[in-house]
Amino acid sequence: MRGRLRYWIAASLVVLIGAGTALGIDLSRGDSTPATNLVNPSLFAQSSQYVTLSDSTKLAANVLLPTSASEPNHERVPTILRLTRYVLGWGQLDFVLRDAGFAIVNINERGTAASLGHLQQNAGSYGADSGEIIRWIVDQPWSDGNVATYGISNDGSLAALASIYGGHPLKAVAPLFISADPYLDVEYPGGIFSEWFTKRWSDYVRAIDLQQPLEFSPNGVGTEQASALAKEAIREHLDNLDWFSTVKRMPFRDDWKTMNPPKVLAMIDRSGVPEYATDGWWDNAFARGTIAQFLAGKSLGRLTIGPWNHGGTQSLDPLRPQLSDPVPFYPEFERLVAWLKARVRSVPDSGSRQIRYYVLGEGKWRTTRTWPPPGARTVKFSFAAGRRLARPARAIQTGVDRYLVWFGASSGNGSRWHTGMGGLQISFLDRRAQDKRLLTYTSAPLAKATLITGTPSVSLRFSSTSKDAAVFV
């Protein structure tokens, strides 16, 4: 239904302008080793098997060992656990970790993909099997008893949850490109239902749950038995939650109390397991949530935010368009590998808690222990006549802008809100035609080079002819 939204110009926009010392770290493509060169195909020892839990549920697992732990060497090595609800398989980062001397255990979460059982979707039980899985890892002949977890996207959320259940053998967790608050960061950003992403992700995982049991080939299991187990898994997966239908019925923040209760983040923090998180400025609204988590607790000791899309498959600085790939993610991952190696050796993390972030346009990395960074000052703008952002705010008279809502407004298929579906590429289109049909406010050009760092806030009062209006800022 079309409606008129009347905006009172008693609104304000708060921008935080930061200051600090640039680190001058250059991770350009020319200084990095191409990821393909990090993989040595001769170092490959893999097994596929079911891991049977104490309640007899069978979880599908792949195990990848470095040559030092393979026959005939039999050396005991630390292990990286990647618990996933996606397709079992090896990514480039798994091989980097394997070549660094880790065993990799890639295992499907209960009730998903090739594993049997029923998916436990509520936050009180999701990921709870990780404790038993870690104990199974410790008992393996190639394990030295030290485990760390990592994962990207949903896998990263499972990695973070493992800190609650992992116990003493779990030395570190590394959640990459995850949402600390799925309601605000991905499903209802700004309170608006992200229908495009939610529908596609829901259909994608549904297909995985019904197809992957047929494609899993565990070692030592005969064809007839493997077929029977696959059919049993599919029957159990039929009851899995329809994520799209569920989320669509949960438009309000309070609806998510059972899905993402605040106590879960508190339990992760109390675990004391060191955490190293990575997010991208272009990855939905994930950076916002992860910064909030960093400020609220202590377990997240290191947070890196770069100019990346979801999963780090694209590096993009639109203020430096001459650089097609300003900060590739793979060299950054090597920093994480070094951190993980130190943690599984029980080397204390001597570094202080910090956020390391890439400054768009400046092309440099900076670090801070707080957010906004020290030295930041608040600058206030107010909406003004002529669709302007004006200063000083106190000199602006109250007024009204009337706007007939255009329901064809879109941020485009290459926006941050689509990248979560498989790491789709970000593209910045010419927005001038769209802006003419939207309610926009623009400031005068800045008088000097200015570093803008922090989290902007908007205070807005409006009235609407619609009974239920939503505003996306």
CSV table of C-alpha atoms in Angstrom, one decimal:
chain,number,residue,atom,x,y,z
A,1,MET,CA,0.0,0.0,0.0
A,2,ARG,CA,1.4,3.4,-0.9
A,3,GLY,CA,1.7,5.9,1.8
A,4,ARG,CA,3.1,9.3,2.5
A,5,LEU,CA,5.9,9.5,5.1
A,6,ARG,CA,6.2,12.9,6.6
A,7,TYR,CA,9.7,13.5,8.0
A,8,TRP,CA,10.1,16.3,10.6
A,9,ILE,CA,13.4,18.0,10.2
A,10,ALA,CA,14.2,17.7,13.9
A,11,ALA,CA,16.4,14.8,12.9
A,12,SER,CA,20.1,14.5,13.4
A,13,LEU,CA,22.9,12.5,12.0
A,14,VAL,CA,25.9,11.8,14.2
A,15,VAL,CA,29.2,10.9,12.6
A,16,LEU,CA,32.3,9.9,14.6
A,17,ILE,CA,35.5,11.3,13.2
A,18,GLY,CA,38.5,9.4,14.3
A,19,ALA,CA,42.2,10.1,14.7
A,20,GLY,CA,45.1,7.7,15.1
A,21,THR,CA,48.4,6.4,13.8
A,22,ALA,CA,48.4,4.4,10.6
A,23,LEU,CA,50.1,1.0,10.8
A,24,GLY,CA,51.3,1.2,7.2
A,25,ILE,CA,50.7,-2.5,6.6
A,26,ASP,CA,50.5,-3.4,3.0
A,27,LEU,CA,48.9,-6.7,2.1
A,28,SER,CA,48.6,-6.1,-1.6
A,29,ARG,CA,48.5,-8.9,-4.2
A,30,GLY,CA,52.1,-8.3,-5.2
A,31,ASP,CA,53.3,-9.0,-1.6
A,32,SER,CA,51.3,-12.1,-1.1
A,33,THR,CA,51.9,-15.7,-2.1
A,34,PRO,CA,49.0,-16.9,-4.4
A,35,ALA,CA,46.8,-19.3,-2.5
A,36,THR,CA,47.2,-22.1,-5.0
A,37,ASN,CA,51.0,-22.2,-4.2
A,38,LEU,CA,50.2,-22.9,-0.6
A,39,VAL,CA,48.8,-26.4,-1.4
A,40,ASN,CA,51.1,-29.3,-1.8
A,41,PRO,CA,49.0,-32.0,-3.5
A,42,SER,CA,51.5,-34.7,-2.4
A,43,LEU,CA,50.5,-34.2,1.2
A,44,PHE,CA,47.1,-35.7,1.1
A,45,ALA,CA,45.7,-38.4,3.4
A,46,GLN,CA,41.9,-38.4,3.8
A,47,SER,CA,39.3,-40.7,5.3
A,48,SER,CA,35.5,-40.5,5.4
A,49,GLN,CA,33.6,-42.1,8.3
A,50,TYR,CA,30.7,-41.9,10.7
A,51,VAL,CA,31.4,-40.6,14.2
A,52,THR,CA,28.9,-42.3,16.5
A,53,LEU,CA,27.7,-40.2,19.5
A,54,SER,CA,26.7,-41.5,22.9
A,55,ASP,CA,23.0,-41.4,21.9
A,56,SER,CA,23.9,-43.5,18.8
A,57,THR,CA,23.5,-40.6,16.3
A,58,LYS,CA,25.9,-41.0,13.4
A,59,LEU,CA,27.7,-37.9,12.2
A,60,ALA,CA,29.3,-37.8,8.8
A,61,ALA,CA,33.0,-36.7,8.9
A,62,ASN,CA,36.0,-36.3,6.7
A,63,VAL,CA,39.5,-36.3,8.2
A,64,LEU,CA,42.5,-34.8,6.5
A,65,LEU,CA,45.9,-35.5,7.9
A,66,PRO,CA,49.4,-33.9,7.3
A,67,THR,CA,52.1,-36.4,6.3
A,68,SER,CA,53.6,-36.2,9.7
A,69,ALA,CA,50.5,-37.9,11.2
A,70,SER,CA,49.9,-40.3,8.3
A,71,GLU,CA,51.3,-43.8,8.0
A,72,PRO,CA,54.1,-44.7,8.5
A,73,ASN,CA,55.0,-41.6,10.5
A,74,HIS,CA,52.2,-41.7,13.1
A,75,GLU,CA,53.2,-38.3,14.7
A,76,ARG,CA,50.6,-36.8,17.0
A,77,VAL,CA,49.4,-33.4,15.8
A,78,PRO,CA,47.0,-30.6,16.9
A,79,THR,CA,43.5,-30.7,15.2
A,80,ILE,CA,41.3,-28.1,13.6
A,81,LEU,CA,37.6,-28.9,13.9
A,82,ARG,CA,35.3,-27.5,11.3
A,83,LEU,CA,31.7,-28.3,12.2
A,84,THR,CA,29.4,-27.6,9.3
A,85,ARG,CA,25.8,-27.9,8.2
A,86,TYR,CA,26.9,-27.5,4.5
A,87,VAL,CA,28.4,-29.9,2.0
A,88,LEU,CA,31.4,-31.9,3.4
A,89,GLY,CA,34.4,-31.0,1.4
A,90,TRP,CA,37.8,-29.2,1.6
A,91,GLY,CA,38.3,-25.5,1.0
A,92,GLN,CA,41.5,-23.7,0.2
A,93,LEU,CA,41.8,-22.7,3.9
A,94,ASP,CA,41.7,-26.3,5.0
A,95,PHE,CA,44.7,-27.1,2.9
A,96,VAL,CA,46.6,-24.1,4.3
A,97,LEU,CA,46.0,-25.4,7.8
A,98,ARG,CA,46.9,-28.9,6.9
A,99,ASP,CA,50.2,-27.8,5.3
A,100,ALA,CA,50.8,-25.9,8.6
A,101,GLY,CA,50.8,-29.2,10.5
A,102,PHE,CA,47.2,-29.5,11.6
A,103,ALA,CA,44.8,-32.5,11.2
A,104,ILE,CA,41.5,-31.2,9.9
A,105,VAL,CA,38.2,-32.8,11.0
A,106,ASN,CA,35.3,-31.6,8.8
A,107,ILE,CA,32.0,-33.0,10.3
A,108,ASN,CA,28.3,-32.4,9.6
A,109,GLU,CA,26.2,-31.0,12.4
A,110,ARG,CA,23.5,-33.4,13.7
A,111,GLY,CA,20.5,-33.6,11.4
A,112,THR,CA,22.2,-31.8,8.5
A,113,ALA,CA,23.7,-32.7,5.2
A,114,ALA,CA,25.2,-36.2,5.4
A,115,SER,CA,24.7,-36.7,9.1
A,116,LEU,CA,21.8,-38.6,10.7
A,117,GLY,CA,19.6,-37.3,13.5
A,118,HIS,CA,17.3,-34.3,13.9
A,119,LEU,CA,18.5,-30.7,13.7
A,120,GLN,CA,18.4,-28.9,17.0
A,121,GLN,CA,17.8,-25.3,15.9
A,122,ASN,CA,17.3,-23.5,19.2
A,123,ALA,CA,20.3,-21.7,20.7
A,124,GLY,CA,20.3,-23.9,23.8
A,125,SER,CA,21.2,-27.0,21.8
A,126,TYR,CA,22.6,-25.9,18.5
A,127,GLY,CA,26.3,-26.9,18.4
A,128,ALA,CA,26.1,-28.8,21.6
A,129,ASP,CA,27.6,-32.0,20.0
A,130,SER,CA,30.9,-30.2,19.6
A,131,GLY,CA,32.0,-31.2,23.1
A,132,GLU,CA,31.5,-34.9,22.4
A,133,ILE,CA,33.1,-34.5,19.0
A,134,ILE,CA,36.2,-32.9,20.5
A,135,ARG,CA,36.5,-35.8,23.0
A,136,TRP,CA,36.4,-38.2,20.1
A,137,ILE,CA,39.2,-36.2,18.4
A,138,VAL,CA,41.4,-36.3,21.5
A,139,ASP,CA,41.0,-40.1,21.5
A,140,GLN,CA,42.3,-40.6,18.0
A,141,PRO,CA,45.9,-42.0,17.5
A,142,TRP,CA,47.0,-39.0,15.5
A,143,SER,CA,45.7,-36.4,18.0
A,144,ASP,CA,48.1,-34.6,20.5
A,145,GLY,CA,45.1,-33.6,22.6
A,146,ASN,CA,44.9,-30.0,21.4
A,147,VAL,CA,42.0,-28.7,19.4
A,148,ALA,CA,41.0,-25.4,17.8
A,149,THR,CA,37.9,-24.6,15.7
A,150,TYR,CA,37.3,-22.3,12.8
A,151,GLY,CA,34.6,-21.8,10.3
A,152,ILE,CA,33.1,-19.3,7.8
A,153,SER,CA,29.6,-18.0,8.0
A,154,ASN,CA,27.3,-20.5,9.7
A,155,ASP,CA,30.3,-22.8,10.3
A,156,GLY,CA,31.9,-19.9,12.1
A,157,SER,CA,28.9,-19.6,14.4
A,158,LEU,CA,29.3,-23.3,15.3
A,159,ALA,CA,33.0,-22.7,15.9
A,160,ALA,CA,32.1,-19.9,18.4
A,161,LEU,CA,29.5,-22.1,20.1
A,162,ALA,CA,32.1,-24.9,20.6
A,163,SER,CA,33.8,-22.7,23.2
A,164,ILE,CA,30.8,-23.4,25.5
A,165,TYR,CA,31.1,-27.2,25.2
A,166,GLY,CA,34.7,-27.9,24.2
A,167,GLY,CA,36.4,-28.1,27.6
A,168,HIS,CA,40.1,-28.1,28.3
A,169,PRO,CA,41.2,-29.6,25.0
A,170,LEU,CA,39.8,-26.6,23.1
A,171,LYS,CA,42.5,-24.0,22.9
A,172,ALA,CA,41.1,-21.4,20.5
A,173,VAL,CA,38.2,-20.5,18.2
A,174,ALA,CA,38.2,-18.5,15.0
A,175,PRO,CA,34.8,-17.5,13.7
A,176,LEU,CA,35.1,-15.8,10.3
A,177,PHE,CA,32.4,-13.7,8.7
A,178,ILE,CA,29.7,-14.5,11.1
A,179,SER,CA,26.7,-12.7,12.5
A,180,ALA,CA,26.7,-12.0,16.2
A,181,ASP,CA,23.1,-10.9,15.9
A,182,PRO,CA,21.2,-12.6,13.1
A,183,TYR,CA,18.1,-10.5,13.5
A,184,LEU,CA,19.8,-7.2,13.0
A,185,ASP,CA,22.8,-8.2,10.9
A,186,VAL,CA,21.2,-10.4,8.2
A,187,GLU,CA,17.5,-11.4,8.5
A,188,TYR,CA,15.9,-8.0,9.5
A,189,PRO,CA,18.6,-5.3,8.9
A,190,GLY,CA,17.1,-2.1,9.9
A,191,GLY,CA,13.9,-4.0,10.8
A,192,ILE,CA,13.3,-4.8,7.1
A,193,PHE,CA,12.8,-8.5,6.2
A,194,SER,CA,15.7,-9.6,3.9
A,195,GLU,CA,13.4,-11.9,1.8
A,196,TRP,CA,15.8,-12.4,-1.1
A,197,PHE,CA,18.6,-13.9,1.0
A,198,THR,CA,16.5,-15.8,3.5
A,199,LYS,CA,14.5,-17.6,0.8
A,200,ARG,CA,17.6,-18.6,-1.2
A,201,TRP,CA,19.6,-19.7,1.9
A,202,SER,CA,16.6,-21.7,3.2
A,203,ASP,CA,16.1,-23.5,-0.2
A,204,TYR,CA,19.9,-24.2,-0.4
A,205,VAL,CA,20.2,-25.9,3.0
A,206,ARG,CA,17.0,-27.8,2.4
A,207,ALA,CA,18.5,-29.2,-0.8
A,208,ILE,CA,21.7,-30.1,1.0
A,209,ASP,CA,19.9,-32.0,3.7
A,210,LEU,CA,18.0,-34.1,1.1
A,211,GLN,CA,20.9,-34.7,-1.3
A,212,GLN,CA,24.1,-35.0,0.6
A,213,PRO,CA,23.3,-38.3,2.4
A,214,LEU,CA,23.3,-40.0,-1.0
A,215,GLU,CA,26.7,-38.6,-1.9
A,216,PHE,CA,28.6,-39.5,1.3
A,217,SER,CA,30.9,-42.6,0.9
A,218,PRO,CA,32.2,-43.6,4.4
A,219,ASN,CA,35.3,-45.9,4.5
A,220,GLY,CA,34.5,-49.5,5.7
A,221,VAL,CA,30.8,-49.3,5.1
A,222,GLY,CA,29.3,-51.6,2.5
A,223,THR,CA,27.1,-50.3,-0.3
A,224,GLU,CA,23.9,-51.8,1.1
A,225,GLN,CA,24.5,-50.4,4.6
A,226,ALA,CA,25.5,-47.0,3.3
A,227,SER,CA,22.3,-46.8,1.2
A,228,ALA,CA,20.2,-47.7,4.2
A,229,LEU,CA,21.9,-45.1,6.4
A,230,ALA,CA,21.5,-42.4,3.6
A,231,LYS,CA,17.7,-43.1,3.4
A,232,GLU,CA,17.4,-43.0,7.2
A,233,ALA,CA,19.2,-39.6,7.2
A,234,ILE,CA,16.9,-38.2,4.5
A,235,ARG,CA,13.8,-39.4,6.5
A,236,GLU,CA,15.1,-37.6,9.6
A,237,HIS,CA,15.9,-34.4,7.7
A,238,LEU,CA,12.3,-34.1,6.4
A,239,ASP,CA,11.3,-32.6,9.7
A,240,ASN,CA,14.0,-29.9,9.6
A,241,LEU,CA,12.9,-26.4,10.1
A,242,ASP,CA,11.8,-24.4,7.1
A,243,TRP,CA,14.0,-21.4,7.8
A,244,PHE,CA,12.3,-19.0,5.4
A,245,SER,CA,8.8,-19.6,6.8
A,246,THR,CA,10.0,-19.5,10.3
A,247,VAL,CA,11.9,-16.2,9.9
A,248,LYS,CA,9.0,-14.6,8.1
A,249,ARG,CA,6.8,-15.2,11.1
A,250,MET,CA,9.4,-13.5,13.4
A,251,PRO,CA,9.4,-9.8,12.4
A,252,PHE,CA,10.0,-8.4,15.9
A,253,ARG,CA,13.1,-8.5,18.1
A,254,ASP,CA,11.4,-10.3,20.9
A,255,ASP,CA,10.5,-13.1,18.6
A,256,TRP,CA,14.2,-14.1,18.5
A,257,LYS,CA,14.7,-14.6,22.3
A,258,THR,CA,14.8,-18.4,21.9
A,259,MET,CA,16.8,-18.4,18.7
A,260,ASN,CA,19.5,-16.0,19.9
A,261,PRO,CA,19.3,-15.3,23.6
A,262,PRO,CA,21.8,-12.9,25.1
A,263,LYS,CA,22.9,-15.7,27.6
A,264,VAL,CA,24.6,-17.5,24.7
A,265,LEU,CA,27.1,-14.7,24.1
A,266,ALA,CA,27.6,-14.5,27.8
A,267,MET,CA,28.4,-18.2,28.0
A,268,ILE,CA,30.9,-17.9,25.2
A,269,ASP,CA,32.6,-15.0,27.0
A,270,ARG,CA,32.7,-16.9,30.3
A,271,SER,CA,34.3,-19.9,28.7
A,272,GLY,CA,37.6,-18.0,28.5
A,273,VAL,CA,38.6,-19.7,25.2
A,274,PRO,CA,40.7,-17.2,23.2
A,275,GLU,CA,38.8,-16.0,20.1
A,276,TYR,CA,40.0,-14.4,16.9
A,277,ALA,CA,37.2,-13.1,14.6
A,278,THR,CA,37.3,-11.7,11.1
A,279,ASP,CA,34.6,-9.7,9.3
A,280,GLY,CA,34.3,-7.6,6.2
A,281,TRP,CA,33.0,-4.0,5.8
A,282,TRP,CA,30.8,-5.3,2.9
A,283,ASP,CA,29.4,-8.4,4.6
A,284,ASN,CA,25.8,-7.6,5.4
A,285,ALA,CA,25.9,-5.8,8.8
A,286,PHE,CA,28.2,-8.3,10.4
A,287,ALA,CA,30.9,-5.8,11.4
A,288,ARG,CA,28.4,-3.9,13.5
A,289,GLY,CA,27.4,-6.9,15.5
A,290,THR,CA,31.0,-8.2,15.9
A,291,ILE,CA,32.2,-4.8,17.2
A,292,ALA,CA,29.4,-4.8,19.7
A,293,GLN,CA,30.4,-8.3,20.8
A,294,PHE,CA,34.0,-7.2,21.2
A,295,LEU,CA,33.0,-4.2,23.4
A,296,ALA,CA,30.7,-6.4,25.5
A,297,GLY,CA,33.0,-9.2,26.5
A,298,LYS,CA,36.6,-10.4,26.9
A,299,SER,CA,36.9,-13.7,25.1
A,300,LEU,CA,37.0,-12.0,21.7
A,301,GLY,CA,40.5,-10.7,22.0
A,302,ARG,CA,41.3,-10.0,18.3
A,303,LEU,CA,39.0,-8.7,15.7
A,304,THR,CA,40.0,-7.9,12.1
A,305,ILE,CA,37.7,-6.0,9.7
A,306,GLY,CA,38.9,-5.7,6.1
A,307,PRO,CA,37.4,-4.5,2.8
A,308,TRP,CA,35.9,-7.9,2.1
A,309,ASN,CA,32.6,-9.4,1.1
A,310,HIS,CA,31.1,-12.5,2.8
A,311,GLY,CA,33.8,-15.2,3.0
A,312,GLY,CA,36.6,-12.9,1.9
A,313,THR,CA,36.4,-13.9,-1.8
A,314,GLN,CA,36.4,-10.3,-2.9
A,315,SER,CA,38.5,-7.3,-1.7
A,316,LEU,CA,37.0,-3.9,-2.6
A,317,ASP,CA,37.8,-0.3,-1.9
A,318,PRO,CA,35.5,1.9,-3.9
A,319,LEU,CA,37.4,5.0,-2.9
A,320,ARG,CA,40.6,3.5,-4.5
A,321,PRO,CA,39.1,2.1,-7.7
A,322,GLN,CA,42.5,1.8,-9.3
A,323,LEU,CA,43.2,-1.2,-7.0
A,324,SER,CA,41.2,-4.2,-8.2
A,325,ASP,CA,42.2,-6.3,-5.1
A,326,PRO,CA,43.6,-3.9,-2.4
A,327,VAL,CA,43.8,-6.4,0.5
A,328,PRO,CA,43.5,-10.1,-0.5
A,329,PHE,CA,42.1,-12.2,2.3
A,330,TYR,CA,44.5,-15.2,2.0
A,331,PRO,CA,47.6,-13.4,3.4
A,332,GLU,CA,45.3,-12.2,6.2
A,333,PHE,CA,44.4,-15.9,6.9
A,334,GLU,CA,48.1,-16.7,7.3
A,335,ARG,CA,48.2,-14.3,10.3
A,336,LEU,CA,45.3,-16.4,11.8
A,337,VAL,CA,47.2,-19.6,11.1
A,338,ALA,CA,50.2,-18.3,13.1
A,339,TRP,CA,47.9,-17.3,16.0
A,340,LEU,CA,46.2,-20.8,16.0
A,341,LYS,CA,49.6,-22.5,16.0
A,342,ALA,CA,50.6,-20.5,19.1
A,343,ARG,CA,47.4,-21.2,20.9
A,344,VAL,CA,47.5,-25.0,20.5
A,345,ARG,CA,51.0,-25.0,21.8
A,346,SER,CA,49.5,-23.2,24.9
A,347,VAL,CA,51.7,-20.1,24.2
A,348,PRO,CA,50.0,-17.2,26.1
A,349,ASP,CA,48.6,-14.5,23.8
A,350,SER,CA,50.9,-11.6,24.7
A,351,GLY,CA,49.0,-9.1,22.5
A,352,SER,CA,46.4,-6.9,24.0
A,353,ARG,CA,42.7,-7.0,23.0
A,354,GLN,CA,42.4,-5.0,19.8
A,355,ILE,CA,40.4,-4.3,16.7
A,356,ARG,CA,42.5,-4.1,13.5
A,357,TYR,CA,40.6,-2.4,10.7
A,358,TYR,CA,41.2,-1.3,7.2
A,359,VAL,CA,40.4,2.4,6.4
A,360,LEU,CA,38.6,2.7,3.0
A,361,GLY,CA,40.1,5.4,0.9
A,362,GLU,CA,43.3,5.7,3.0
A,363,GLY,CA,44.3,2.2,2.1
A,364,LYS,CA,45.9,1.5,5.5
A,365,TRP,CA,45.4,-0.6,8.6
A,366,ARG,CA,44.8,0.9,12.0
A,367,THR,CA,44.3,-0.6,15.4
A,368,THR,CA,42.3,0.3,18.4
A,369,ARG,CA,41.3,-1.1,21.8
A,370,THR,CA,38.0,0.8,21.9
A,371,TRP,CA,35.3,1.8,19.5
A,372,PRO,CA,35.1,4.5,18.4
A,373,PRO,CA,38.9,4.8,18.4
A,374,PRO,CA,40.6,7.2,20.9
A,375,GLY,CA,40.6,10.8,19.6
A,376,ALA,CA,37.3,10.5,17.8
A,377,ARG,CA,34.9,13.4,18.2
A,378,THR,CA,31.2,13.6,17.4
A,379,VAL,CA,30.0,15.8,14.6
A,380,LYS,CA,26.3,16.5,14.3
A,381,PHE,CA,24.4,17.3,11.1
A,382,SER,CA,20.7,18.1,10.8
A,383,PHE,CA,18.3,17.7,7.9
A,384,ALA,CA,17.7,21.0,6.2
A,385,ALA,CA,15.6,22.5,3.4
A,386,GLY,CA,16.6,21.5,0.0
A,387,ARG,CA,17.5,18.0,1.0
A,388,ARG,CA,20.7,19.2,2.7
A,389,LEU,CA,22.7,18.0,5.7
A,390,ALA,CA,23.7,21.2,7.5
A,391,ARG,CA,25.8,22.4,10.4
A,392,PRO,CA,25.6,23.9,12.9
A,393,ALA,CA,22.5,21.8,13.9
A,394,ARG,CA,21.1,24.4,16.3
A,395,ALA,CA,20.7,27.0,13.5
A,396,ILE,CA,18.3,24.8,11.6
A,397,GLN,CA,14.6,25.6,11.6
A,398,THR,CA,11.9,22.9,12.0
A,399,GLY,CA,10.4,21.9,8.7
A,400,VAL,CA,8.7,19.0,6.9
A,401,ASP,CA,9.7,17.0,3.8
A,402,ARG,CA,6.8,15.0,2.3
A,403,TYR,CA,7.7,11.8,0.4
A,404,LEU,CA,5.5,9.4,-1.6
A,405,VAL,CA,7.1,6.0,-1.0
A,406,TRP,CA,8.5,4.3,-4.1
A,407,PHE,CA,8.3,0.6,-3.6
A,408,GLY,CA,10.7,-0.1,-6.4
A,409,ALA,CA,13.7,1.1,-4.4
A,410,SER,CA,16.5,-1.3,-4.3
A,411,SER,CA,20.2,-1.5,-3.4
A,412,GLY,CA,20.7,-3.8,-6.4
A,413,ASN,CA,21.8,-7.4,-6.8
A,414,GLY,CA,25.4,-6.5,-6.1
A,415,SER,CA,24.8,-5.1,-2.6
A,416,ARG,CA,26.1,-6.2,0.8
A,417,TRP,CA,22.6,-7.8,1.4
A,418,HIS,CA,23.2,-10.4,-1.3
A,419,THR,CA,26.8,-11.3,-0.6
A,420,GLY,CA,25.9,-13.7,2.2
A,421,MET,CA,24.5,-16.2,-0.4
A,422,GLY,CA,27.8,-17.9,-1.3
A,423,GLY,CA,30.0,-14.8,-1.2
A,424,LEU,CA,28.4,-13.1,-4.2
A,425,GLN,CA,30.5,-10.2,-5.6
A,426,ILE,CA,29.8,-6.6,-4.5
A,427,SER,CA,29.3,-4.1,-7.2
A,428,PHE,CA,28.6,-0.4,-6.8
A,429,LEU,CA,26.3,0.9,-9.5
A,430,ASP,CA,25.6,4.5,-10.4
A,431,ARG,CA,23.0,5.5,-7.7
A,432,ARG,CA,22.0,8.9,-9.1
A,433,ALA,CA,18.8,7.7,-10.9
A,434,GLN,CA,17.7,5.8,-7.7
A,435,ASP,CA,18.5,8.7,-5.5
A,436,LYS,CA,16.2,11.0,-7.4
A,437,ARG,CA,13.3,8.8,-6.4
A,438,LEU,CA,14.4,8.5,-2.8
A,439,LEU,CA,14.5,10.8,0.2
A,440,THR,CA,18.2,11.7,0.4
A,441,TYR,CA,20.2,14.4,2.2
A,442,THR,CA,23.7,15.6,1.2
A,443,SER,CA,26.2,17.7,3.0
A,444,ALA,CA,28.5,20.3,1.5
A,445,PRO,CA,31.9,19.1,0.5
A,446,LEU,CA,34.3,18.7,3.4
A,447,ALA,CA,36.9,21.5,3.7
A,448,LYS,CA,39.8,19.1,4.3
A,449,ALA,CA,40.7,15.5,4.3
A,450,THR,CA,38.8,13.8,7.1
A,451,LEU,CA,38.9,10.3,8.6
A,452,ILE,CA,35.5,9.1,9.4
A,453,THR,CA,35.5,6.1,11.8
A,454,GLY,CA,32.9,4.8,14.1
A,455,THR,CA,29.2,3.9,14.1
A,456,PRO,CA,26.8,6.6,12.8
A,457,SER,CA,23.5,7.1,14.5
A,458,VAL,CA,20.3,8.8,13.2
A,459,SER,CA,17.5,10.3,15.3
A,460,LEU,CA,14.4,10.6,13.2
A,461,ARG,CA,10.8,11.6,13.8
A,462,PHE,CA,8.2,11.0,11.1
A,463,SER,CA,4.5,10.4,10.6
A,464,SER,CA,2.9,8.2,8.0
A,465,THR,CA,-0.5,7.6,6.3
A,466,SER,CA,0.2,3.9,6.6
A,467,LYS,CA,-0.7,2.0,9.7
A,468,ASP,CA,2.6,0.1,9.7
A,469,ALA,CA,5.5,2.0,8.1
A,470,ALA,CA,9.1,1.0,8.1
A,471,VAL,CA,12.1,3.2,7.4
A,472,PHE,CA,15.5,1.9,6.2
A,473,VAL,CA,18.3,4.4,6.8
